[in-house]
Amino acid sequence: MDARSIREQFPILNQEVNGHPLVYLDSSATSHKPLAVLEAVDAYYRNDNSNVHRGVHTLGTRATDKYEGAREKVQQFINARSTKEVIFTRGTTTAINTVAHSYARANLEPGDEVIITPMEHHSNIIPWQQAVKATGATLKYFELHDDGTLNMEDVKKSIGPQTKIVALTHVSNVLGTINPIKEIVELAHRQNAVVLVDGAQGAPHLKVDVQEIDCDFYCFSGHKMCGPTGIGILYGKQELLEEMEPVEFGGEMIDFVHLYDSTWKELPWKFEGGTPIIAGAIGLGAAIDFLNQIGMDEIEAHDQKLTNYAMKRMREIEGLEIYGPAADKRSAVVTFNINGVHPHDTATALDSMGIAVRAGHHCAQPLMRWLNATATARASMYVYNTEDDIDQLVSGLTRTKEFFGNVF
Amino acid sequence: MSFDNLDTLYRQVIMDHYKHPRNRGKLEGDALVVDMNNPTCGDRIQLHLEVEDGKVKDAKFDGEGCSISMSSASMMTQAVKGKRVEDALRMSELFSDMMLGKEIDSGDLELGDIEALQGVAKFPARIKCATLAWKAMEQGVEKK
């Protein structure tokens, strides 16, 4: 894989920011979109724009074919058994909330437990806090090792007959930790608990095979994997989705509407109330084609190589602390702090050199407390990043350290 | 590579307040206490105010955050101490205008060190850092 030729497909990267060529290292927040995705969305609006699953006219048929075609691409991308298991949502957050509202509220009782991890994004914490409050169940957390990996001994001990739901991230958006999902699914299934995987950071970087992982739900977003914002996926096993009630009611999701009662469409449409995110789904389909052309194995190898390089180079900077596990246990995320410099100040200094990193709590306040940090800076990489970007970052960090060293 | 634009943000006086914050700590007794945070970035401040006879008699702050938010808090406490509440609120308004890049006329109010924060207006992502302490002060005196 040649990141340089891939870069050319991302017109946004070809610009100067504050007088310097843009170095974009914030792909965990959102990735950029290649020409193929921009063109697919544009072509849909220019040529095919119409509502789906209604009407008999030609444009309507074309829009429906493209929308449902995108669903097939997603199904193959994650190796779901059928398109019935692939629900379009607004993003990972909506996907998790759908399960927490529908499945969790119908299946949890007082005494039951939901277990999550301290490394979850807020979107995989709060829906469960709300679900246990509504049902009288209990929320628990697995323990982490000091390096930010899951303590599997604690996982084994914690999952018991009272455990009904285990929800955890595939890849931590802060530490980059890749969790041993398959092993956890096996442990949970032995106790008849279902497992929801937050794949927002997993699906863009790792090959995902939901049948092999055997998880019950897998949620991810289009915009972190070269697709548009506002589109995401809820994958669920068909037998679970069949028994779940929809959470949004209205057009598109109904079968028969009577005066006082209604029936729902079959899967997956019963969860897609209202006019769906047609252009978003088509854009996501194009993003999947783009990623497949490179190959997910290639992407994983590229990420790994770049992460190794970034960690090696960043360690050369004295007074820079890196959080999380060793490079081989993490995805393309490096979270850090420069001693004595607040991460916002670091991010502003880097921005003045055209380098985009994230600073703050990364929507993971409990993890920040676990790290004993109020905030951190984070560099995250993707298909279009090169070692040159890392060199720019390292030189930017060195200058930042010097600058604040001098003004203090 | 030039750091010219960074120098307009991180003025020496800001760094001085960051490194040597004035009025850091808590007030004993029945001081007004306001907790405020910036949920998008995690900065947080706890402001203690002693307001009597329409005057801010004392002010102290505690918290965690970047150089801009903490230096602004330090400067704010320094500025409002001894001021009448309406003057403190007027200063807060002036400060907001300054952050919006507006021309300001401080009239009889001495802005002092606060003027060093003028450069923040050119960094939109950091304006909320600078205004956090002032917002806390506004909320505090309104409690009274």
Coordinates of C-alpha atoms in Angstrom, one line a residue:
Chain A
M1 CA 0.0 0.0 0.0
D2 CA 1.3 3.4 -1.0
A3 CA 0.0 6.1 1.4
R4 CA 1.3 8.8 -0.9
S5 CA -0.8 7.8 -3.9
I6 CA -3.7 7.3 -1.4
R7 CA -3.3 10.8 -0.2
E8 CA -3.9 12.2 -3.7
Q9 CA -7.4 10.9 -3.4
F10 CA -8.1 13.1 -0.5
P11 CA -8.3 16.7 -1.8
I12 CA -8.7 18.2 1.7
L13 CA -5.2 17.2 2.6
N14 CA -3.8 19.4 -0.1
Q15 CA -4.0 22.7 1.7
E16 CA -2.1 25.0 4.0
V17 CA -3.2 25.7 7.6
N18 CA -1.7 28.7 9.3
G19 CA 1.0 28.9 6.6
H20 CA 2.0 25.3 6.8
P21 CA 1.0 22.2 4.9
L22 CA -1.8 20.5 6.8
V23 CA -0.7 17.4 8.8
Y24 CA -4.0 15.8 9.9
L25 CA -3.6 13.5 12.9
D26 CA -7.2 13.5 14.2
S27 CA -8.8 10.6 12.3
S28 CA -10.1 9.0 15.4
A29 CA -12.4 12.0 15.7
T30 CA -13.3 11.8 12.1
S31 CA -11.5 10.6 8.9
H32 CA -11.4 12.5 5.7
K33 CA -13.3 11.4 2.6
P34 CA -11.8 10.3 -0.6
L35 CA -12.9 11.6 -4.0
A36 CA -14.8 8.3 -4.7
V37 CA -17.1 9.1 -1.6
L38 CA -17.5 12.7 -2.5
E39 CA -18.4 11.8 -6.0
A40 CA -20.9 9.0 -5.0
V41 CA -22.8 11.4 -2.8
D42 CA -22.7 14.1 -5.4
A43 CA -23.9 11.8 -8.2
Y44 CA -26.7 10.6 -6.1
Y45 CA -28.0 14.1 -5.5
R46 CA -27.4 15.1 -9.1
N47 CA -28.9 12.1 -10.8
D48 CA -30.9 9.8 -8.6
N49 CA -32.3 11.9 -5.7
S50 CA -35.6 10.4 -4.7
N51 CA -37.2 8.8 -1.7
V52 CA -36.7 5.1 -1.2
H53 CA -39.2 2.2 -0.9
R54 CA -42.1 4.3 -2.1
G55 CA -43.5 5.2 -5.4
V56 CA -42.9 3.4 -8.7
H57 CA -41.1 6.0 -10.7
T58 CA -37.6 5.5 -12.1
L59 CA -35.7 7.8 -9.8
G60 CA -37.3 6.2 -6.8
T61 CA -36.2 2.8 -8.0
R62 CA -32.6 4.0 -8.6
A63 CA -32.4 5.5 -5.2
T64 CA -33.8 2.4 -3.6
D65 CA -31.3 0.2 -5.5
K66 CA -28.4 2.3 -4.4
Y67 CA -29.5 2.5 -0.8
E68 CA -30.1 -1.2 -0.6
G69 CA -26.9 -1.9 -2.6
A70 CA -25.0 0.0 0.1
R71 CA -26.6 -2.3 2.7
E72 CA -25.2 -5.3 0.9
K73 CA -21.8 -3.8 0.8
V74 CA -21.9 -3.3 4.6
Q75 CA -23.2 -6.9 5.1
Q76 CA -20.2 -8.3 3.1
F77 CA -17.8 -5.9 4.8
I78 CA -18.6 -7.3 8.2
N79 CA -19.6 -10.7 7.0
A80 CA -23.1 -10.6 8.4
R81 CA -25.4 -13.5 7.6
S82 CA -27.9 -11.4 5.7
T83 CA -28.9 -7.8 5.1
K84 CA -31.7 -8.3 7.6
E85 CA -28.9 -7.9 10.2
V86 CA -27.7 -4.6 8.9
I87 CA -29.6 -1.5 10.2
F88 CA -28.7 2.0 9.0
T89 CA -28.6 4.4 11.9
R90 CA -27.3 8.0 12.4
G91 CA -24.0 6.7 13.9
T92 CA -22.6 4.5 16.6
T93 CA -24.3 6.5 19.3
T94 CA -27.7 5.9 17.9
A95 CA -26.9 2.2 17.3
I96 CA -25.9 1.6 20.9
N97 CA -28.9 3.6 22.2
T98 CA -31.2 1.5 20.1
V99 CA -30.0 -1.7 21.8
A100 CA -30.0 0.0 25.2
H101 CA -33.5 1.2 24.7
S102 CA -35.1 -1.8 23.1
Y103 CA -33.2 -4.9 24.0
A104 CA -31.9 -3.8 27.5
R105 CA -35.2 -2.4 28.8
A106 CA -37.1 -5.5 27.7
N107 CA -34.6 -8.0 29.1
L108 CA -33.1 -6.4 32.3
E109 CA -34.6 -7.0 35.7
P110 CA -33.5 -6.0 39.2
G111 CA -30.5 -8.2 40.1
D112 CA -29.3 -8.4 36.5
E113 CA -25.9 -6.9 35.6
V114 CA -24.6 -5.0 32.7
I115 CA -20.8 -4.9 32.5
I116 CA -18.8 -2.4 30.6
T117 CA -15.1 -1.3 30.8
P118 CA -13.5 1.9 32.1
M119 CA -12.1 2.6 28.7
E120 CA -15.5 3.2 27.1
H121 CA -16.5 6.4 25.2
H122 CA -19.4 8.2 26.8
S123 CA -21.7 6.8 24.1
N124 CA -21.1 3.3 25.5
I125 CA -21.5 4.3 29.1
I126 CA -24.5 6.6 29.4
P127 CA -27.0 4.5 27.5
W128 CA -26.3 1.7 30.0
Q129 CA -26.5 4.0 33.0
Q130 CA -29.9 5.0 31.8
A131 CA -31.0 1.4 31.0
V132 CA -30.1 0.2 34.5
K133 CA -31.8 3.1 36.1
A134 CA -35.0 2.3 34.2
T135 CA -34.9 -1.4 35.0
G136 CA -33.3 -1.7 38.4
A137 CA -30.4 -3.7 37.1
T138 CA -26.8 -2.9 38.1
L139 CA -23.9 -1.5 36.1
K140 CA -20.5 -2.8 36.7
Y141 CA -17.0 -2.3 35.2
F142 CA -14.2 -4.7 34.3
E143 CA -10.8 -3.8 35.7
L144 CA -7.9 -2.6 33.6
H145 CA -4.2 -3.4 33.9
D146 CA -1.8 -0.5 34.4
D147 CA -1.0 -0.5 30.7
G148 CA -4.6 0.1 29.8
T149 CA -5.4 -3.4 28.7
L150 CA -8.3 -5.4 30.1
N151 CA -7.6 -7.6 33.1
M152 CA -8.9 -10.9 31.7
E153 CA -8.8 -12.6 35.1
D154 CA -11.2 -10.0 36.3
V155 CA -13.3 -10.4 33.2
K156 CA -13.5 -14.2 33.8
K157 CA -14.4 -13.6 37.5
S158 CA -17.0 -10.9 36.8
I159 CA -19.1 -12.5 34.2
G160 CA -21.7 -14.8 35.9
P161 CA -25.2 -16.0 35.7
Q162 CA -26.5 -12.5 36.7
T163 CA -24.7 -10.9 33.7
K164 CA -27.1 -10.1 31.0
I165 CA -25.2 -7.7 28.8
V166 CA -21.5 -7.1 28.2
A167 CA -20.8 -3.9 26.3
L168 CA -17.3 -2.9 25.3
T169 CA -15.3 -1.2 22.7
H170 CA -13.3 -3.1 20.1
V171 CA -10.6 -0.4 20.1
S172 CA -10.2 2.3 22.7
N173 CA -10.4 5.8 21.3
V174 CA -7.9 7.1 23.8
L175 CA -5.5 4.3 24.5
G176 CA -5.8 2.5 21.2
T177 CA -6.1 -0.8 23.1
I178 CA -7.4 -3.6 21.0
N179 CA -9.7 -5.7 23.2
P180 CA -9.8 -9.5 22.9
I181 CA -13.5 -9.4 21.8
K182 CA -13.8 -13.0 20.7
E183 CA -12.5 -14.4 24.0
I184 CA -14.9 -12.1 25.9
V185 CA -17.9 -13.1 23.7
E186 CA -17.1 -16.8 24.5
L187 CA -17.1 -16.1 28.2
A188 CA -20.3 -14.1 28.1
H189 CA -22.1 -16.6 26.0
R190 CA -21.3 -19.4 28.5
Q191 CA -23.4 -17.4 30.9
N192 CA -26.1 -16.6 28.2
A193 CA -25.2 -12.9 28.3
V194 CA -25.3 -10.9 25.0
V195 CA -22.3 -8.8 23.9
L196 CA -22.5 -5.5 22.3
V197 CA -19.3 -4.2 20.6
D198 CA -18.7 -0.5 20.1
G199 CA -16.8 -0.7 16.8
A200 CA -16.5 3.0 16.1
Q201 CA -12.7 2.7 16.3
G202 CA -12.5 -0.9 15.3
A203 CA -14.3 -1.1 12.0
P204 CA -12.2 1.6 10.3
H205 CA -8.9 -0.1 11.2
L206 CA -9.4 -3.9 11.7
K207 CA -11.0 -6.6 9.6
V208 CA -14.3 -7.3 11.2
D209 CA -16.0 -10.6 10.8
V210 CA -19.1 -10.6 13.0
Q211 CA -19.7 -14.3 12.5
E212 CA -16.2 -15.2 13.6
I213 CA -16.3 -12.8 16.6
D214 CA -19.8 -14.1 17.3
C215 CA -20.8 -10.9 19.0
D216 CA -24.5 -10.2 19.3
F217 CA -24.4 -6.5 18.3
Y218 CA -21.7 -4.5 16.5
C219 CA -22.1 -0.8 16.2
F220 CA -20.0 1.6 14.0
S221 CA -20.0 4.9 12.2
G222 CA -19.4 5.8 8.6
H223 CA -17.5 9.0 9.2
K224 CA -14.5 7.4 10.9
M225 CA -13.9 5.1 7.9
C226 CA -13.9 7.5 5.0
G227 CA -17.6 7.8 4.8
P228 CA -19.9 10.7 5.4
T229 CA -21.1 11.9 8.8
G230 CA -24.6 11.0 9.9
I231 CA -24.6 7.4 8.9
G232 CA -23.8 4.4 11.0
I233 CA -24.6 0.7 11.4
L234 CA -26.3 -1.4 14.0
Y235 CA -25.4 -5.0 13.3
G236 CA -27.4 -7.5 15.3
K237 CA -28.1 -11.2 15.2
Q238 CA -31.3 -11.8 13.4
E239 CA -33.0 -13.7 16.2
L240 CA -32.3 -10.9 18.6
L241 CA -33.4 -8.2 16.3
E242 CA -36.6 -10.1 15.4
E243 CA -37.7 -10.1 19.1
M244 CA -36.8 -6.4 19.7
E245 CA -39.3 -3.6 19.5
P246 CA -38.4 -0.6 17.3
V247 CA -37.5 2.6 19.2
E248 CA -38.6 5.1 16.5
F249 CA -42.0 4.9 15.0
G250 CA -43.4 6.6 11.9
G251 CA -43.2 6.2 8.2
E252 CA -41.1 3.6 6.4
M253 CA -41.0 1.2 9.3
I254 CA -44.7 0.1 9.3
D255 CA -46.6 -2.7 7.7
F256 CA -50.2 -1.9 8.5
V257 CA -51.4 1.2 10.3
H258 CA -54.8 0.9 11.9
L259 CA -56.6 3.5 14.0
Y260 CA -55.3 2.3 17.3
D261 CA -52.6 -0.2 16.5
S262 CA -50.0 -0.9 13.9
T263 CA -47.6 -3.6 12.8
W264 CA -44.0 -3.4 11.8
K265 CA -42.2 -4.0 8.6
E266 CA -39.8 -6.9 8.5
L267 CA -36.1 -6.6 9.3
P268 CA -34.1 -4.4 8.8
W269 CA -36.6 -1.7 8.0
K270 CA -38.6 -1.9 11.2
F271 CA -35.7 0.0 12.8
E272 CA -35.5 2.6 10.1
G273 CA -38.4 5.0 10.8
G274 CA -38.7 8.0 8.6
T275 CA -36.9 8.9 5.4
P276 CA -33.6 7.2 5.8
I277 CA -30.1 8.7 5.4
I278 CA -30.0 7.8 1.8
A279 CA -27.0 9.8 0.6
G280 CA -25.1 8.9 3.8
A281 CA -25.6 5.2 3.1
I282 CA -24.6 5.5 -0.5
G283 CA -21.5 7.4 0.6
L284 CA -20.7 4.7 3.2
G285 CA -21.0 2.1 0.4
A286 CA -18.5 4.0 -1.6
A287 CA -16.2 4.2 1.4
I288 CA -16.3 0.5 1.9
D289 CA -15.4 0.0 -1.8
F290 CA -12.5 2.3 -1.3
L291 CA -11.3 0.5 1.8
N292 CA -11.7 -2.9 0.1
Q293 CA -9.6 -1.7 -2.8
I294 CA -6.7 -1.1 -0.4
G295 CA -7.6 -4.2 1.6
M296 CA -8.3 -4.2 5.4
D297 CA -5.2 -6.4 6.0
E298 CA -3.1 -3.8 4.3
I299 CA -4.7 -1.0 6.3
E300 CA -4.1 -2.9 9.5
A301 CA -0.4 -3.4 8.6
H302 CA 0.0 0.2 7.6
D303 CA -1.6 1.4 10.9
Q304 CA 0.7 -0.9 12.8
K305 CA 3.8 0.3 11.1
L306 CA 2.9 3.9 11.6
T307 CA 2.0 3.4 15.2
N308 CA 5.3 1.7 15.9
Y309 CA 7.1 4.5 14.2
A310 CA 5.2 7.2 16.0
M311 CA 5.7 5.7 19.4
K312 CA 9.4 5.2 18.8
R313 CA 9.9 8.8 17.6
M314 CA 7.7 10.3 20.3
R315 CA 9.6 8.5 23.0
E316 CA 12.7 10.3 21.9
I317 CA 11.2 13.5 23.2
E318 CA 12.2 14.0 26.8
G319 CA 9.3 14.8 29.2
L320 CA 6.6 13.4 26.9
E321 CA 4.4 10.8 28.4
I322 CA 2.6 8.3 26.3
Y323 CA -0.5 6.6 27.7
G324 CA -1.7 3.1 27.0
P325 CA -0.3 -0.3 25.9
A326 CA 2.7 -1.2 23.7
A327 CA 2.4 -0.6 20.0
D328 CA 1.5 -4.2 19.1
K329 CA -1.5 -4.1 21.4
R330 CA -3.0 -0.9 20.0
S331 CA -4.5 0.6 17.0
A332 CA -3.4 3.8 15.3
V333 CA -3.8 6.1 18.3
V334 CA -1.1 7.7 20.5
T335 CA -2.4 9.7 23.5
F336 CA 0.2 11.8 25.3
N337 CA 1.1 14.8 27.4
I338 CA 4.1 17.0 27.5
N339 CA 5.1 17.5 31.1
G340 CA 4.1 20.9 32.3
V341 CA 2.2 21.9 29.2
H342 CA -1.5 21.6 29.1
P343 CA -2.8 19.6 26.1
H344 CA -4.9 22.5 24.9
D345 CA -1.8 24.6 24.7
T346 CA 0.0 21.8 23.0
A347 CA -2.8 21.5 20.4
T348 CA -2.9 25.3 19.8
A349 CA 0.9 25.4 19.3
L350 CA 0.8 22.4 16.9
D351 CA -2.1 24.0 15.1
S352 CA 0.0 27.1 14.5
M353 CA 2.3 24.8 12.6
G354 CA -0.6 23.2 10.6
I355 CA -0.7 20.0 12.7
A356 CA -4.1 18.9 13.8
V357 CA -4.4 16.8 17.0
R358 CA -7.2 16.4 19.5
A359 CA -6.9 17.7 23.0
G360 CA -9.3 17.2 25.9
H361 CA -11.0 14.3 27.6
H362 CA -11.9 12.6 24.3
C363 CA -15.5 11.8 25.5
A364 CA -14.0 9.4 28.0
Q365 CA -14.1 11.2 31.4
P366 CA -14.0 8.0 33.5
L367 CA -10.9 6.9 31.6
M368 CA -9.3 10.3 32.2
R369 CA -9.8 9.8 35.9
W370 CA -8.4 6.4 35.7
L371 CA -5.3 7.8 33.9
N372 CA -5.2 10.5 36.6
A373 CA -5.2 13.1 33.9
T374 CA -7.7 15.9 33.4
A375 CA -7.0 16.0 29.7
T376 CA -4.6 14.6 27.2
A377 CA -3.5 15.2 23.6
R378 CA -4.0 12.6 21.0
A379 CA -2.5 11.9 17.6
S380 CA -4.5 9.4 15.5
M381 CA -3.6 8.1 12.1
Y382 CA -5.3 6.5 9.1
V383 CA -4.7 5.3 5.6
Y384 CA -3.5 8.7 4.2
N385 CA -0.9 9.3 6.9
T386 CA 2.8 8.8 6.3
E387 CA 6.0 8.7 8.3
D388 CA 6.5 12.2 7.1
D389 CA 3.4 13.3 9.1
I390 CA 4.9 11.7 12.2
D391 CA 8.2 13.5 11.6
Q392 CA 6.3 16.8 11.4
L393 CA 4.5 16.0 14.6
V394 CA 7.7 15.1 16.4
S395 CA 9.4 18.3 15.3
G396 CA 6.3 20.3 16.2
L397 CA 6.2 18.7 19.6
T398 CA 9.9 19.5 20.2
R399 CA 9.3 23.2 19.2
T400 CA 6.2 23.3 21.4
K401 CA 8.2 22.1 24.3
E402 CA 10.9 24.7 23.6
F403 CA 8.3 27.4 23.3
F404 CA 6.6 26.8 26.6
G405 CA 9.9 26.0 28.2
N406 CA 11.0 29.5 27.3
V407 CA 7.8 31.4 28.1
F408 CA 7.5 29.8 31.5
Chain B
M1 CA 9.3 28.5 11.5
S2 CA 7.9 31.5 13.2
F3 CA 5.9 31.5 16.4
D4 CA 4.8 35.1 15.9
N5 CA 1.1 34.2 16.1
L6 CA 1.7 32.0 19.1
D7 CA 3.4 34.9 20.9
T8 CA 0.3 37.1 20.4
L9 CA -1.6 34.4 22.3
Y10 CA 0.8 33.4 25.0
R11 CA 2.0 36.8 26.2
Q12 CA 4.5 36.9 29.0
V13 CA 1.9 38.3 31.5
I14 CA -0.4 35.3 30.8
M15 CA 2.3 32.9 31.5
D16 CA 3.2 34.7 34.6
H17 CA -0.4 34.4 35.9
Y18 CA -0.4 30.7 34.9
K19 CA 2.8 29.9 36.7
H20 CA 2.1 32.2 39.7
P21 CA -1.7 32.3 40.0
R22 CA -3.0 35.1 42.2
N23 CA -5.9 34.4 44.6
R24 CA -5.6 30.6 44.2
G25 CA -7.4 28.7 47.0
K26 CA -10.7 28.8 48.9
L27 CA -12.5 31.3 51.1
E28 CA -13.6 30.1 54.5
G29 CA -17.0 30.8 56.0
D30 CA -20.1 31.3 54.0
A31 CA -18.5 32.4 50.7
L32 CA -20.5 31.9 47.5
V33 CA -19.1 28.9 45.7
V34 CA -19.6 28.3 42.0
D35 CA -18.4 25.2 40.2
M36 CA -18.1 25.5 36.4
N37 CA -16.6 23.4 33.8
N38 CA -16.1 23.4 30.1
P39 CA -17.6 20.0 29.1
T40 CA -15.9 20.0 25.7
C41 CA -12.4 20.0 27.1
G42 CA -12.5 19.2 30.8
D43 CA -11.3 22.5 32.2
R44 CA -12.9 23.2 35.6
I45 CA -13.0 26.0 38.0
Q46 CA -14.3 26.5 41.5
L47 CA -14.8 30.1 42.4
H48 CA -15.2 31.5 45.9
L49 CA -16.7 34.9 46.2
E50 CA -17.4 37.1 49.3
V51 CA -20.0 39.6 48.3
E52 CA -21.1 42.2 50.9
D53 CA -23.0 45.5 50.5
G54 CA -23.0 45.2 46.8
K55 CA -19.2 44.8 46.7
V56 CA -17.0 41.9 45.8
K57 CA -14.9 41.8 49.0
D58 CA -12.8 38.8 48.2
A59 CA -12.4 36.2 45.5
K60 CA -10.4 33.0 45.2
F61 CA -10.3 30.2 42.6
D62 CA -9.2 26.6 42.3
G63 CA -9.3 24.4 39.3
E64 CA -7.6 22.7 36.5
G65 CA -7.1 23.7 32.9
C66 CA -4.9 25.2 30.3
S67 CA -2.8 28.3 30.6
I68 CA -5.5 30.5 29.1
S69 CA -8.3 29.4 31.4
M70 CA -6.2 29.4 34.6
S71 CA -4.5 32.7 33.9
S72 CA -7.8 34.3 33.0
A73 CA -9.2 33.1 36.3
S74 CA -6.2 34.5 38.1
M75 CA -6.6 37.9 36.4
M76 CA -10.4 37.9 36.9
T77 CA -10.1 37.5 40.7
Q78 CA -7.5 40.2 40.8
A79 CA -9.7 42.5 38.7
V80 CA -13.0 42.1 40.5
K81 CA -11.7 42.2 44.1
G82 CA -12.9 45.4 45.8
K83 CA -15.2 46.2 42.8
R84 CA -18.9 47.0 43.1
V85 CA -20.9 44.1 41.7
E86 CA -22.3 46.2 38.8
D87 CA -18.7 47.1 37.9
A88 CA -17.6 43.5 38.0
L89 CA -20.5 42.6 35.7
R90 CA -19.6 45.5 33.4
M91 CA -16.0 44.2 33.2
S92 CA -17.3 40.8 32.3
E93 CA -19.2 42.3 29.5
L94 CA -16.2 44.2 28.3
F95 CA -14.2 41.0 28.5
S96 CA -16.8 39.1 26.3
D97 CA -16.7 42.0 23.8
M98 CA -12.9 41.8 23.8
M99 CA -13.1 38.0 23.1
L100 CA -15.4 38.8 20.1
G101 CA -12.7 41.0 18.8
K102 CA -14.8 44.2 19.3
E103 CA -13.3 47.6 20.0
I104 CA -13.9 48.2 23.7
D105 CA -14.1 51.4 25.7
S106 CA -13.3 50.5 29.3
G107 CA -14.1 54.1 30.5
D108 CA -13.3 54.4 34.2
L109 CA -12.6 50.7 34.6
E110 CA -8.9 49.7 34.7
L111 CA -8.4 46.4 32.7
G112 CA -4.8 46.0 33.6
D113 CA -3.4 42.6 33.0
I114 CA -6.6 41.5 31.4
E115 CA -5.7 43.3 28.2
A116 CA -3.0 40.7 27.6
L117 CA -5.8 38.2 26.8
Q118 CA -6.8 40.2 23.8
G119 CA -4.9 37.9 21.5
V120 CA -7.3 35.0 22.4
A121 CA -9.9 36.6 20.1
K122 CA -7.8 35.4 17.1
F123 CA -8.1 31.8 18.4
P124 CA -11.8 31.0 18.3
A125 CA -11.3 27.5 19.8
R126 CA -9.8 29.0 22.9
I127 CA -12.3 31.8 23.7
K128 CA -14.3 29.5 26.0
C129 CA -11.2 28.8 28.0
A130 CA -10.7 32.5 28.6
T131 CA -14.4 33.2 29.5
L132 CA -14.9 30.3 31.9
A133 CA -13.9 32.2 35.1
W134 CA -15.9 35.3 34.1
K135 CA -19.0 33.1 33.5
A136 CA -18.5 31.6 37.0
M137 CA -18.2 35.1 38.5
E138 CA -21.4 36.2 36.8
Q139 CA -23.2 33.2 38.1
G140 CA -21.8 33.7 41.6
V141 CA -22.9 37.3 42.0
E142 CA -26.3 36.5 40.5
K143 CA -26.8 33.9 43.3
K144 CA -26.5 36.7 45.9

